[in-house]
Amino acid sequence: QSNLTLKVLEQISRVEVNISKNNVVEYKESVVLNCSFTGTQDTVQWIKDNQALEIKPGIQLSNNNLSLHIYNTSRDHIGNYRCNVSNAISYSISNSQHLNVYYGPDIPIISGDPKQPIPAGSRVIITCESVSNPPPLYQWFLNDTLQLTAQQFTINKIIKSHEGIYECVANNSHTGRVSSAFVNITVTDAHESSHLPAGAVAGIVIAVIVAMGMIIGLIYFTVTKTCVTRGSGSSGLNKMNSTPTYYTGDKGAENQSVQEEPQYSSPTFKPSSPMSADTTINSSTDKTVYALVNAPKR
């Protein structure tokens, strides 16, 4: 005699998901989702945003996978959750439950920050943006005094009194958090901020280039002329100091020039009448006289 076991499977139906809270604050609250159904359970799968849910740290399954616990919720947990219950003969997917997580505001970023200093009379637009859910309330302060409640701050014609430290404050009432950022704006006086037209600037640049070219040309001409003048003077001096040129007595060499070095002689002059014996010659008055004689080379 053998025992026969008959297992009857009931088709899955009426699958539903319930959530403990749809809206929670980041890092402050936890959430539990429960899956219910009728029929014979075999497997349960959780789905987030049409993808199989990845079980990460902070997520836990219990009650035969019918309960999903999300601890210390964060912005990464935002999405639509469903459960899929199946057995060998049927399956059914539940309705969707949306989990919303309030977070932020993160530290704001100020864009449109103009180049400092800003010329007086300019139009200035600065914008504050912070990552937050829901979007935060923006307020602008100048030197700790409230100026405007808006994301964008516009000054159509900036003047010296607009100078100072601008603070953008982002406030999320759902999280109770506040964050801020600063920008320092300086303004130049009207006479300091005056600028020449682009055409005038270009003209000045061209004039400076031309003037520099003329100066360089004048310097070059002056230096060149000075060098030429000095060269001519040296040539004339050399001609004056050149060694005399002589011709030899040879007929065949009439046209050949020979440069001779000067020769010196010491001639002796005799008196025309005999000197008396009484005559005394003072040796201190004797002088040797030299004469330059150019003698032909023998």
PDB file of C-alpha atoms in Angstrom:
ATOM      1  CA  GLN A   1       0.000   0.000   0.000  1.00  0.00           C
ATOM      2  CA  SER A   2       1.497   3.321  -1.062  1.00  0.00           C
ATOM      3  CA  ASN A   3       0.696   6.834   0.200  1.00  0.00           C
ATOM      4  CA  LEU A   4      -0.172   9.438  -2.374  1.00  0.00           C
ATOM      5  CA  THR A   5       0.031  13.125  -1.472  1.00  0.00           C
ATOM      6  CA  LEU A   6      -1.957  15.532  -3.481  1.00  0.00           C
ATOM      7  CA  LYS A   7      -1.013  19.197  -3.285  1.00  0.00           C
ATOM      8  CA  VAL A   8      -3.560  21.668  -4.492  1.00  0.00           C
ATOM      9  CA  LEU A   9      -2.300  25.063  -5.604  1.00  0.00           C
ATOM     10  CA  GLU A  10      -4.573  28.029  -5.460  1.00  0.00           C
ATOM     11  CA  GLN A  11      -4.137  30.712  -8.064  1.00  0.00           C
ATOM     12  CA  ILE A  12      -2.516  33.926  -6.816  1.00  0.00           C
ATOM     13  CA  SER A  13      -4.765  36.990  -6.733  1.00  0.00           C
ATOM     14  CA  ARG A  14      -5.474  40.238  -4.899  1.00  0.00           C
ATOM     15  CA  VAL A  15      -1.841  41.097  -4.323  1.00  0.00           C
ATOM     16  CA  GLU A  16      -1.417  44.425  -2.483  1.00  0.00           C
ATOM     17  CA  VAL A  17       1.360  46.475  -0.893  1.00  0.00           C
ATOM     18  CA  ASN A  18       0.933  48.704   2.138  1.00  0.00           C
ATOM     19  CA  ILE A  19       3.516  51.196   3.370  1.00  0.00           C
ATOM     20  CA  SER A  20       3.955  52.579   6.859  1.00  0.00           C
ATOM     21  CA  LYS A  21       4.844  56.085   5.615  1.00  0.00           C
ATOM     22  CA  ASN A  22       4.953  57.579   2.175  1.00  0.00           C
ATOM     23  CA  ASN A  23       6.948  60.652   3.211  1.00  0.00           C
ATOM     24  CA  VAL A  24       9.949  60.480   5.498  1.00  0.00           C
ATOM     25  CA  VAL A  25      12.909  62.691   6.357  1.00  0.00           C
ATOM     26  CA  GLU A  26      16.341  61.606   5.215  1.00  0.00           C
ATOM     27  CA  TYR A  27      18.446  59.851   7.862  1.00  0.00           C
ATOM     28  CA  LYS A  28      15.740  60.311  10.489  1.00  0.00           C
ATOM     29  CA  GLU A  29      13.007  57.760   9.780  1.00  0.00           C
ATOM     30  CA  SER A  30      12.497  54.150   8.671  1.00  0.00           C
ATOM     31  CA  VAL A  31       9.829  52.552   6.488  1.00  0.00           C
ATOM     32  CA  VAL A  32       8.113  49.141   6.368  1.00  0.00           C
ATOM     33  CA  LEU A  33       6.303  47.789   3.292  1.00  0.00           C
ATOM     34  CA  ASN A  34       4.054  44.699   3.582  1.00  0.00           C
ATOM     35  CA  CYS A  35       2.842  42.491   0.737  1.00  0.00           C
ATOM     36  CA  SER A  36      -0.523  40.657   1.030  1.00  0.00           C
ATOM     37  CA  PHE A  37      -2.323  38.273  -1.374  1.00  0.00           C
ATOM     38  CA  THR A  38      -4.713  35.326  -1.661  1.00  0.00           C
ATOM     39  CA  GLY A  39      -3.740  31.944  -3.045  1.00  0.00           C
ATOM     40  CA  THR A  40      -0.861  29.560  -2.503  1.00  0.00           C
ATOM     41  CA  GLN A  41       2.440  31.345  -2.031  1.00  0.00           C
ATOM     42  CA  ASP A  42       5.588  30.014  -3.590  1.00  0.00           C
ATOM     43  CA  THR A  43       7.941  32.966  -4.143  1.00  0.00           C
ATOM     44  CA  VAL A  44       7.838  36.708  -3.434  1.00  0.00           C
ATOM     45  CA  GLN A  45       9.915  39.270  -5.305  1.00  0.00           C
ATOM     46  CA  TRP A  46      10.155  42.986  -4.567  1.00  0.00           C
ATOM     47  CA  ILE A  47      10.315  45.478  -7.407  1.00  0.00           C
ATOM     48  CA  LYS A  48      11.470  49.117  -7.377  1.00  0.00           C
ATOM     49  CA  ASP A  49      10.864  51.333 -10.415  1.00  0.00           C
ATOM     50  CA  ASN A  50      10.209  48.281 -12.628  1.00  0.00           C
ATOM     51  CA  GLN A  51      13.523  46.666 -11.663  1.00  0.00           C
ATOM     52  CA  ALA A  52      14.210  43.842  -9.224  1.00  0.00           C
ATOM     53  CA  LEU A  53      15.068  45.421  -5.868  1.00  0.00           C
ATOM     54  CA  GLU A  54      18.703  45.053  -4.879  1.00  0.00           C
ATOM     55  CA  ILE A  55      19.035  44.160  -1.223  1.00  0.00           C
ATOM     56  CA  LYS A  56      21.687  46.552   0.113  1.00  0.00           C
ATOM     57  CA  PRO A  57      22.814  47.395   3.657  1.00  0.00           C
ATOM     58  CA  GLY A  58      19.922  49.116   5.409  1.00  0.00           C
ATOM     59  CA  ILE A  59      17.298  46.954   3.635  1.00  0.00           C
ATOM     60  CA  GLN A  60      15.979  43.784   5.242  1.00  0.00           C
ATOM     61  CA  LEU A  61      13.332  41.149   4.329  1.00  0.00           C
ATOM     62  CA  SER A  62      11.221  39.235   6.876  1.00  0.00           C
ATOM     63  CA  ASN A  63       7.978  37.217   7.216  1.00  0.00           C
ATOM     64  CA  ASN A  64       8.849  34.884   4.383  1.00  0.00           C
ATOM     65  CA  ASN A  65       9.906  37.914   2.285  1.00  0.00           C
ATOM     66  CA  LEU A  66       6.486  39.493   2.601  1.00  0.00           C
ATOM     67  CA  SER A  67       7.813  42.412   4.682  1.00  0.00           C
ATOM     68  CA  LEU A  68      10.411  44.901   3.444  1.00  0.00           C
ATOM     69  CA  HIS A  69      12.215  47.084   6.016  1.00  0.00           C
ATOM     70  CA  ILE A  70      14.168  50.187   4.970  1.00  0.00           C
ATOM     71  CA  TYR A  71      16.218  51.637   7.791  1.00  0.00           C
ATOM     72  CA  ASN A  72      17.713  55.133   7.948  1.00  0.00           C
ATOM     73  CA  THR A  73      16.071  56.169   4.698  1.00  0.00           C
ATOM     74  CA  SER A  74      17.983  58.337   2.205  1.00  0.00           C
ATOM     75  CA  ARG A  75      17.316  60.002  -1.142  1.00  0.00           C
ATOM     76  CA  ASP A  76      18.484  56.813  -2.861  1.00  0.00           C
ATOM     77  CA  HIS A  77      15.390  55.031  -1.541  1.00  0.00           C
ATOM     78  CA  ILE A  78      12.946  57.300  -3.355  1.00  0.00           C
ATOM     79  CA  GLY A  79      10.843  55.342  -5.864  1.00  0.00           C
ATOM     80  CA  ASN A  80       7.819  53.143  -6.580  1.00  0.00           C
ATOM     81  CA  TYR A  81       7.654  49.769  -4.818  1.00  0.00           C
ATOM     82  CA  ARG A  82       5.664  46.661  -5.757  1.00  0.00           C
ATOM     83  CA  CYS A  83       5.688  42.955  -4.921  1.00  0.00           C
ATOM     84  CA  ASN A  84       5.340  39.996  -7.265  1.00  0.00           C
ATOM     85  CA  VAL A  85       3.873  36.803  -5.786  1.00  0.00           C
ATOM     86  CA  SER A  86       3.950  33.597  -7.823  1.00  0.00           C
ATOM     87  CA  ASN A  87       3.534  29.798  -7.696  1.00  0.00           C
ATOM     88  CA  ALA A  88       3.761  27.021 -10.220  1.00  0.00           C
ATOM     89  CA  ILE A  89       0.486  27.893 -11.896  1.00  0.00           C
ATOM     90  CA  SER A  90       0.116  31.652 -11.546  1.00  0.00           C
ATOM     91  CA  TYR A  91       1.632  34.966 -10.497  1.00  0.00           C
ATOM     92  CA  SER A  92       0.375  38.437  -9.729  1.00  0.00           C
ATOM     93  CA  ILE A  93       1.993  41.838  -9.254  1.00  0.00           C
ATOM     94  CA  SER A  94       0.718  44.288  -6.683  1.00  0.00           C
ATOM     95  CA  ASN A  95      -0.184  47.902  -6.864  1.00  0.00           C
ATOM     96  CA  SER A  96       2.568  50.512  -6.533  1.00  0.00           C
ATOM     97  CA  GLN A  97       3.478  52.434  -3.392  1.00  0.00           C
ATOM     98  CA  HIS A  98       5.595  55.556  -3.735  1.00  0.00           C
ATOM     99  CA  LEU A  99       8.214  56.326  -1.126  1.00  0.00           C
ATOM    100  CA  ASN A 100       9.203  59.986  -0.913  1.00  0.00           C
ATOM    101  CA  VAL A 101      12.197  61.136   1.117  1.00  0.00           C
ATOM    102  CA  TYR A 102      12.662  64.755   2.133  1.00  0.00           C
ATOM    103  CA  TYR A 103      16.298  65.862   2.003  1.00  0.00           C
ATOM    104  CA  GLY A 104      18.476  68.936   1.790  1.00  0.00           C
ATOM    105  CA  PRO A 105      19.072  71.682   1.228  1.00  0.00           C
ATOM    106  CA  ASP A 106      22.660  70.994   0.284  1.00  0.00           C
ATOM    107  CA  ILE A 107      25.192  73.836   0.247  1.00  0.00           C
ATOM    108  CA  PRO A 108      23.970  76.308  -2.409  1.00  0.00           C
ATOM    109  CA  ILE A 109      25.915  77.218  -5.518  1.00  0.00           C
ATOM    110  CA  ILE A 110      25.848  80.877  -6.603  1.00  0.00           C
ATOM    111  CA  SER A 111      26.095  81.310 -10.364  1.00  0.00           C
ATOM    112  CA  GLY A 112      26.460  84.443 -12.474  1.00  0.00           C
ATOM    113  CA  ASP A 113      29.065  85.781 -10.063  1.00  0.00           C
ATOM    114  CA  PRO A 114      30.512  88.713 -12.060  1.00  0.00           C
ATOM    115  CA  LYS A 115      34.173  89.590 -12.373  1.00  0.00           C
ATOM    116  CA  GLN A 116      35.256  91.842  -9.537  1.00  0.00           C
ATOM    117  CA  PRO A 117      35.254  94.751  -9.176  1.00  0.00           C
ATOM    118  CA  ILE A 118      32.028  95.577 -10.966  1.00  0.00           C
ATOM    119  CA  PRO A 119      31.874  98.892 -12.839  1.00  0.00           C
ATOM    120  CA  ALA A 120      29.236 101.234 -11.479  1.00  0.00           C
ATOM    121  CA  GLY A 121      26.104 101.307 -13.621  1.00  0.00           C
ATOM    122  CA  SER A 122      26.381  97.654 -14.668  1.00  0.00           C
ATOM    123  CA  ARG A 123      23.487  95.176 -14.533  1.00  0.00           C
ATOM    124  CA  VAL A 124      24.164  92.288 -12.158  1.00  0.00           C
ATOM    125  CA  ILE A 125      22.262  88.990 -11.935  1.00  0.00           C
ATOM    126  CA  ILE A 126      23.199  86.300  -9.416  1.00  0.00           C
ATOM    127  CA  THR A 127      21.332  83.020  -8.954  1.00  0.00           C
ATOM    128  CA  CYS A 128      21.318  80.633  -6.004  1.00  0.00           C
ATOM    129  CA  GLU A 129      20.642  76.915  -6.415  1.00  0.00           C
ATOM    130  CA  SER A 130      20.577  74.132  -3.836  1.00  0.00           C
ATOM    131  CA  VAL A 131      19.776  70.415  -4.170  1.00  0.00           C
ATOM    132  CA  SER A 132      16.720  69.844  -2.019  1.00  0.00           C
ATOM    133  CA  ASN A 133      13.429  67.965  -1.837  1.00  0.00           C
ATOM    134  CA  PRO A 134      11.143  69.799  -1.876  1.00  0.00           C
ATOM    135  CA  PRO A 135      12.802  72.879  -3.456  1.00  0.00           C
ATOM    136  CA  PRO A 136      13.893  75.254  -0.708  1.00  0.00           C
ATOM    137  CA  LEU A 137      12.904  78.804   0.071  1.00  0.00           C
ATOM    138  CA  TYR A 138      15.640  81.216  -1.046  1.00  0.00           C
ATOM    139  CA  GLN A 139      16.458  84.452   0.715  1.00  0.00           C
ATOM    140  CA  TRP A 140      19.139  87.038  -0.072  1.00  0.00           C
ATOM    141  CA  PHE A 141      20.875  89.059   2.641  1.00  0.00           C
ATOM    142  CA  LEU A 142      23.230  92.002   2.201  1.00  0.00           C
ATOM    143  CA  ASN A 143      25.479  92.554   5.203  1.00  0.00           C
ATOM    144  CA  ASP A 144      23.033  90.492   7.320  1.00  0.00           C
ATOM    145  CA  THR A 145      20.005  92.532   6.191  1.00  0.00           C
ATOM    146  CA  LEU A 146      17.230  90.766   4.258  1.00  0.00           C
ATOM    147  CA  GLN A 147      16.973  92.120   0.723  1.00  0.00           C
ATOM    148  CA  LEU A 148      14.868  89.682  -1.278  1.00  0.00           C
ATOM    149  CA  THR A 149      13.007  86.362  -1.059  1.00  0.00           C
ATOM    150  CA  ALA A 150      13.684  84.743  -4.432  1.00  0.00           C
ATOM    151  CA  GLN A 151      16.109  82.398  -6.115  1.00  0.00           C
ATOM    152  CA  GLN A 152      17.494  85.091  -8.411  1.00  0.00           C
ATOM    153  CA  PHE A 153      18.810  88.479  -7.340  1.00  0.00           C
ATOM    154  CA  THR A 154      18.899  91.255  -9.954  1.00  0.00           C
ATOM    155  CA  ILE A 155      20.435  94.726  -9.704  1.00  0.00           C
ATOM    156  CA  ASN A 156      19.598  96.709 -12.814  1.00  0.00           C
ATOM    157  CA  LYS A 157      22.088  99.514 -12.196  1.00  0.00           C
ATOM    158  CA  ILE A 158      24.621  98.801  -9.528  1.00  0.00           C
ATOM    159  CA  ILE A 159      26.061 101.640  -7.450  1.00  0.00           C
ATOM    160  CA  LYS A 160      28.572 101.956  -4.638  1.00  0.00           C
ATOM    161  CA  SER A 161      25.933 101.415  -1.937  1.00  0.00           C
ATOM    162  CA  HIS A 162      25.254  97.926  -3.342  1.00  0.00           C
ATOM    163  CA  GLU A 163      28.726  96.862  -2.320  1.00  0.00           C
ATOM    164  CA  GLY A 164      29.051  94.191   0.352  1.00  0.00           C
ATOM    165  CA  ILE A 165      28.721  90.510   1.240  1.00  0.00           C
ATOM    166  CA  TYR A 166      25.682  88.823  -0.289  1.00  0.00           C
ATOM    167  CA  GLU A 167      24.421  85.680   1.442  1.00  0.00           C
ATOM    168  CA  CYS A 168      22.024  83.197  -0.128  1.00  0.00           C
ATOM    169  CA  VAL A 169      20.107  81.187   2.457  1.00  0.00           C
ATOM    170  CA  ALA A 170      18.208  78.026   1.427  1.00  0.00           C
ATOM    171  CA  ASN A 171      15.577  76.762   3.837  1.00  0.00           C
ATOM    172  CA  ASN A 172      13.702  73.430   3.696  1.00  0.00           C
ATOM    173  CA  SER A 173      10.771  73.501   6.086  1.00  0.00           C
ATOM    174  CA  HIS A 174      10.156  69.745   5.707  1.00  0.00           C
ATOM    175  CA  THR A 175      13.614  68.765   6.910  1.00  0.00           C
ATOM    176  CA  GLY A 176      14.094  71.788   9.151  1.00  0.00           C
ATOM    177  CA  ARG A 177      17.529  72.319   7.621  1.00  0.00           C
ATOM    178  CA  VAL A 178      19.167  75.530   6.422  1.00  0.00           C
ATOM    179  CA  SER A 179      22.296  76.047   4.340  1.00  0.00           C
ATOM    180  CA  SER A 180      23.926  79.139   2.860  1.00  0.00           C
ATOM    181  CA  ALA A 181      26.623  80.480   0.550  1.00  0.00           C
ATOM    182  CA  PHE A 182      28.312  83.884   0.224  1.00  0.00           C
ATOM    183  CA  VAL A 183      29.606  86.166  -2.500  1.00  0.00           C
ATOM    184  CA  ASN A 184      31.470  89.425  -1.993  1.00  0.00           C
ATOM    185  CA  ILE A 185      30.648  92.199  -4.466  1.00  0.00           C
ATOM    186  CA  THR A 186      32.790  95.298  -4.906  1.00  0.00           C
ATOM    187  CA  VAL A 187      31.858  98.284  -7.074  1.00  0.00           C
ATOM    188  CA  THR A 188      34.172 100.801  -8.725  1.00  0.00           C
ATOM    189  CA  ASP A 189      33.347 104.500  -8.952  1.00  0.00           C
ATOM    190  CA  ALA A 190      31.987 105.883 -12.204  1.00  0.00           C
ATOM    191  CA  HIS A 191      35.258 107.619 -13.128  1.00  0.00           C
ATOM    192  CA  GLU A 192      37.198 104.483 -12.280  1.00  0.00           C
ATOM    193  CA  SER A 193      34.965 102.272 -14.380  1.00  0.00           C
ATOM    194  CA  SER A 194      35.012 104.391 -17.534  1.00  0.00           C
ATOM    195  CA  HIS A 195      36.268 102.436 -20.510  1.00  0.00           C
ATOM    196  CA  LEU A 196      37.329 103.575 -23.958  1.00  0.00           C
ATOM    197  CA  PRO A 197      35.390 102.247 -26.941  1.00  0.00           C
ATOM    198  CA  ALA A 198      36.885  99.267 -28.684  1.00  0.00           C
ATOM    199  CA  GLY A 199      37.735 101.401 -31.747  1.00  0.00           C
ATOM    200  CA  ALA A 200      39.631 103.916 -29.638  1.00  0.00           C
ATOM    201  CA  VAL A 201      41.599 101.173 -27.913  1.00  0.00           C
ATOM    202  CA  ALA A 202      42.510  99.659 -31.291  1.00  0.00           C
ATOM    203  CA  GLY A 203      43.611 103.075 -32.572  1.00  0.00           C
ATOM    204  CA  ILE A 204      45.845 103.626 -29.560  1.00  0.00           C
ATOM    205  CA  VAL A 205      47.448 100.237 -29.998  1.00  0.00           C
ATOM    206  CA  ILE A 206      48.150 100.888 -33.690  1.00  0.00           C
ATOM    207  CA  ALA A 207      49.573 104.339 -32.924  1.00  0.00           C
ATOM    208  CA  VAL A 208      51.907 102.899 -30.301  1.00  0.00           C
ATOM    209  CA  ILE A 209      53.149 100.233 -32.731  1.00  0.00           C
ATOM    210  CA  VAL A 210      53.777 102.827 -35.473  1.00  0.00           C
ATOM    211  CA  ALA A 211      55.566 105.150 -33.044  1.00  0.00           C
ATOM    212  CA  MET A 212      57.806 102.323 -31.870  1.00  0.00           C
ATOM    213  CA  GLY A 213      58.637 101.478 -35.475  1.00  0.00           C
ATOM    214  CA  MET A 214      59.576 105.079 -36.214  1.00  0.00           C
ATOM    215  CA  ILE A 215      61.765 105.308 -33.110  1.00  0.00           C
ATOM    216  CA  ILE A 216      63.573 102.076 -34.008  1.00  0.00           C
ATOM    217  CA  GLY A 217      64.091 103.328 -37.582  1.00  0.00           C
ATOM    218  CA  LEU A 218      65.465 106.674 -36.356  1.00  0.00           C
ATOM    219  CA  ILE A 219      67.891 104.946 -34.003  1.00  0.00           C
ATOM    220  CA  TYR A 220      69.081 102.647 -36.787  1.00  0.00           C
ATOM    221  CA  PHE A 221      69.601 105.595 -39.195  1.00  0.00           C
ATOM    222  CA  THR A 222      71.533 107.596 -36.586  1.00  0.00           C
ATOM    223  CA  VAL A 223      73.798 104.697 -35.651  1.00  0.00           C
ATOM    224  CA  THR A 224      74.476 103.862 -39.310  1.00  0.00           C
ATOM    225  CA  LYS A 225      75.323 107.468 -40.195  1.00  0.00           C
ATOM    226  CA  THR A 226      77.684 107.781 -37.229  1.00  0.00           C
ATOM    227  CA  CYS A 227      79.541 104.617 -38.246  1.00  0.00           C
ATOM    228  CA  VAL A 228      79.951 105.842 -41.844  1.00  0.00           C
ATOM    229  CA  THR A 229      81.274 109.254 -40.687  1.00  0.00           C
ATOM    230  CA  ARG A 230      83.830 107.686 -38.368  1.00  0.00           C
ATOM    231  CA  GLY A 231      84.957 105.331 -41.139  1.00  0.00           C
ATOM    232  CA  SER A 232      85.595 108.250 -43.540  1.00  0.00           C
ATOM    233  CA  GLY A 233      87.644 110.172 -40.937  1.00  0.00           C
ATOM    234  CA  SER A 234      89.841 107.182 -40.217  1.00  0.00           C
ATOM    235  CA  SER A 235      90.514 106.688 -43.941  1.00  0.00           C
ATOM    236  CA  GLY A 236      91.715 110.284 -44.386  1.00  0.00           C
ATOM    237  CA  LEU A 237      93.956 110.021 -41.345  1.00  0.00           C
ATOM    238  CA  ASN A 238      95.491 106.842 -42.646  1.00  0.00           C
ATOM    239  CA  LYS A 239      96.281 108.602 -45.922  1.00  0.00           C
ATOM    240  CA  MET A 240      98.050 111.423 -44.094  1.00  0.00           C
ATOM    241  CA  ASN A 241     100.119 109.014 -41.987  1.00  0.00           C
ATOM    242  CA  SER A 242     101.020 106.659 -44.778  1.00  0.00           C
ATOM    243  CA  THR A 243     104.686 105.904 -45.543  1.00  0.00           C
ATOM    244  CA  PRO A 244     106.180 107.953 -48.449  1.00  0.00           C
ATOM    245  CA  THR A 245     106.496 106.217 -51.802  1.00  0.00           C
ATOM    246  CA  TYR A 246     109.693 106.296 -53.836  1.00  0.00           C
ATOM    247  CA  TYR A 247     110.760 105.196 -57.308  1.00  0.00           C
ATOM    248  CA  THR A 248     113.949 103.332 -58.018  1.00  0.00           C
ATOM    249  CA  GLY A 249     116.390 104.442 -60.583  1.00  0.00           C
ATOM    250  CA  ASP A 250     115.847 101.383 -62.739  1.00  0.00           C
ATOM    251  CA  LYS A 251     114.182 102.209 -66.008  1.00  0.00           C
ATOM    252  CA  GLY A 252     112.396  98.884 -66.064  1.00  0.00           C
ATOM    253  CA  ALA A 253     110.855  99.630 -62.767  1.00  0.00           C
ATOM    254  CA  GLU A 254     109.658 103.157 -63.364  1.00  0.00           C
ATOM    255  CA  ASN A 255     106.144 102.225 -62.558  1.00  0.00           C
ATOM    256  CA  GLN A 256     107.005 100.181 -59.460  1.00  0.00           C
ATOM    257  CA  SER A 257     106.685 101.924 -56.138  1.00  0.00           C
ATOM    258  CA  VAL A 258     108.940 101.029 -53.250  1.00  0.00           C
ATOM    259  CA  GLN A 259     108.203 101.974 -49.691  1.00  0.00           C
ATOM    260  CA  GLU A 260     111.363 102.805 -47.778  1.00  0.00           C
ATOM    261  CA  GLU A 261     111.865 103.317 -44.125  1.00  0.00           C
ATOM    262  CA  PRO A 262     113.289 106.765 -43.233  1.00  0.00           C
ATOM    263  CA  GLN A 263     117.062 106.935 -42.551  1.00  0.00           C
ATOM    264  CA  TYR A 264     118.567 109.336 -40.069  1.00  0.00           C
ATOM    265  CA  SER A 265     121.994 111.058 -40.162  1.00  0.00           C
ATOM    266  CA  SER A 266     123.838 113.396 -37.847  1.00  0.00           C
ATOM    267  CA  PRO A 267     125.552 116.065 -39.961  1.00  0.00           C
ATOM    268  CA  THR A 268     128.457 118.180 -38.627  1.00  0.00           C
ATOM    269  CA  PHE A 269     128.519 121.872 -39.298  1.00  0.00           C
ATOM    270  CA  LYS A 270     131.967 123.588 -39.617  1.00  0.00           C
ATOM    271  CA  PRO A 271     132.377 127.334 -39.123  1.00  0.00           C
ATOM    272  CA  SER A 272     133.352 129.360 -42.202  1.00  0.00           C
ATOM    273  CA  SER A 273     136.226 131.090 -40.412  1.00  0.00           C
ATOM    274  CA  PRO A 274     138.791 129.531 -38.129  1.00  0.00           C
ATOM    275  CA  MET A 275     138.038 129.832 -34.479  1.00  0.00           C
ATOM    276  CA  SER A 276     140.602 131.503 -32.295  1.00  0.00           C
ATOM    277  CA  ALA A 277     142.414 129.618 -29.662  1.00  0.00           C
ATOM    278  CA  ASP A 278     140.735 131.759 -27.074  1.00  0.00           C
ATOM    279  CA  THR A 279     137.346 130.744 -28.053  1.00  0.00           C
ATOM    280  CA  THR A 280     135.656 128.528 -25.473  1.00  0.00           C
ATOM    281  CA  ILE A 281     132.900 126.264 -26.434  1.00  0.00           C
ATOM    282  CA  ASN A 282     130.331 125.553 -23.795  1.00  0.00           C
ATOM    283  CA  SER A 283     129.615 121.894 -24.053  1.00  0.00           C
ATOM    284  CA  SER A 284     126.298 122.459 -22.410  1.00  0.00           C
ATOM    285  CA  THR A 285     125.138 124.360 -25.441  1.00  0.00           C
ATOM    286  CA  ASP A 286     126.088 121.690 -27.937  1.00  0.00           C
ATOM    287  CA  LYS A 287     123.087 120.159 -29.526  1.00  0.00           C
ATOM    288  CA  THR A 288     122.734 117.321 -31.952  1.00  0.00           C
ATOM    289  CA  VAL A 289     120.453 118.147 -34.831  1.00  0.00           C
ATOM    290  CA  TYR A 290     118.749 115.385 -36.742  1.00  0.00           C
ATOM    291  CA  ALA A 291     117.506 115.671 -40.258  1.00  0.00           C
ATOM    292  CA  LEU A 292     115.198 113.333 -42.058  1.00  0.00           C
ATOM    293  CA  VAL A 293     116.771 112.176 -45.273  1.00  0.00           C
ATOM    294  CA  ASN A 294     115.018 109.884 -47.644  1.00  0.00           C
ATOM    295  CA  ALA A 295     117.695 108.042 -49.537  1.00  0.00           C
ATOM    296  CA  PRO A 296     116.958 105.680 -52.352  1.00  0.00           C
ATOM    297  CA  LYS A 297     117.632 102.038 -51.666  1.00  0.00           C
ATOM    298  CA  ARG A 298     120.873 100.791 -53.147  1.00  0.00           C
TER     299      ARG A 298
END
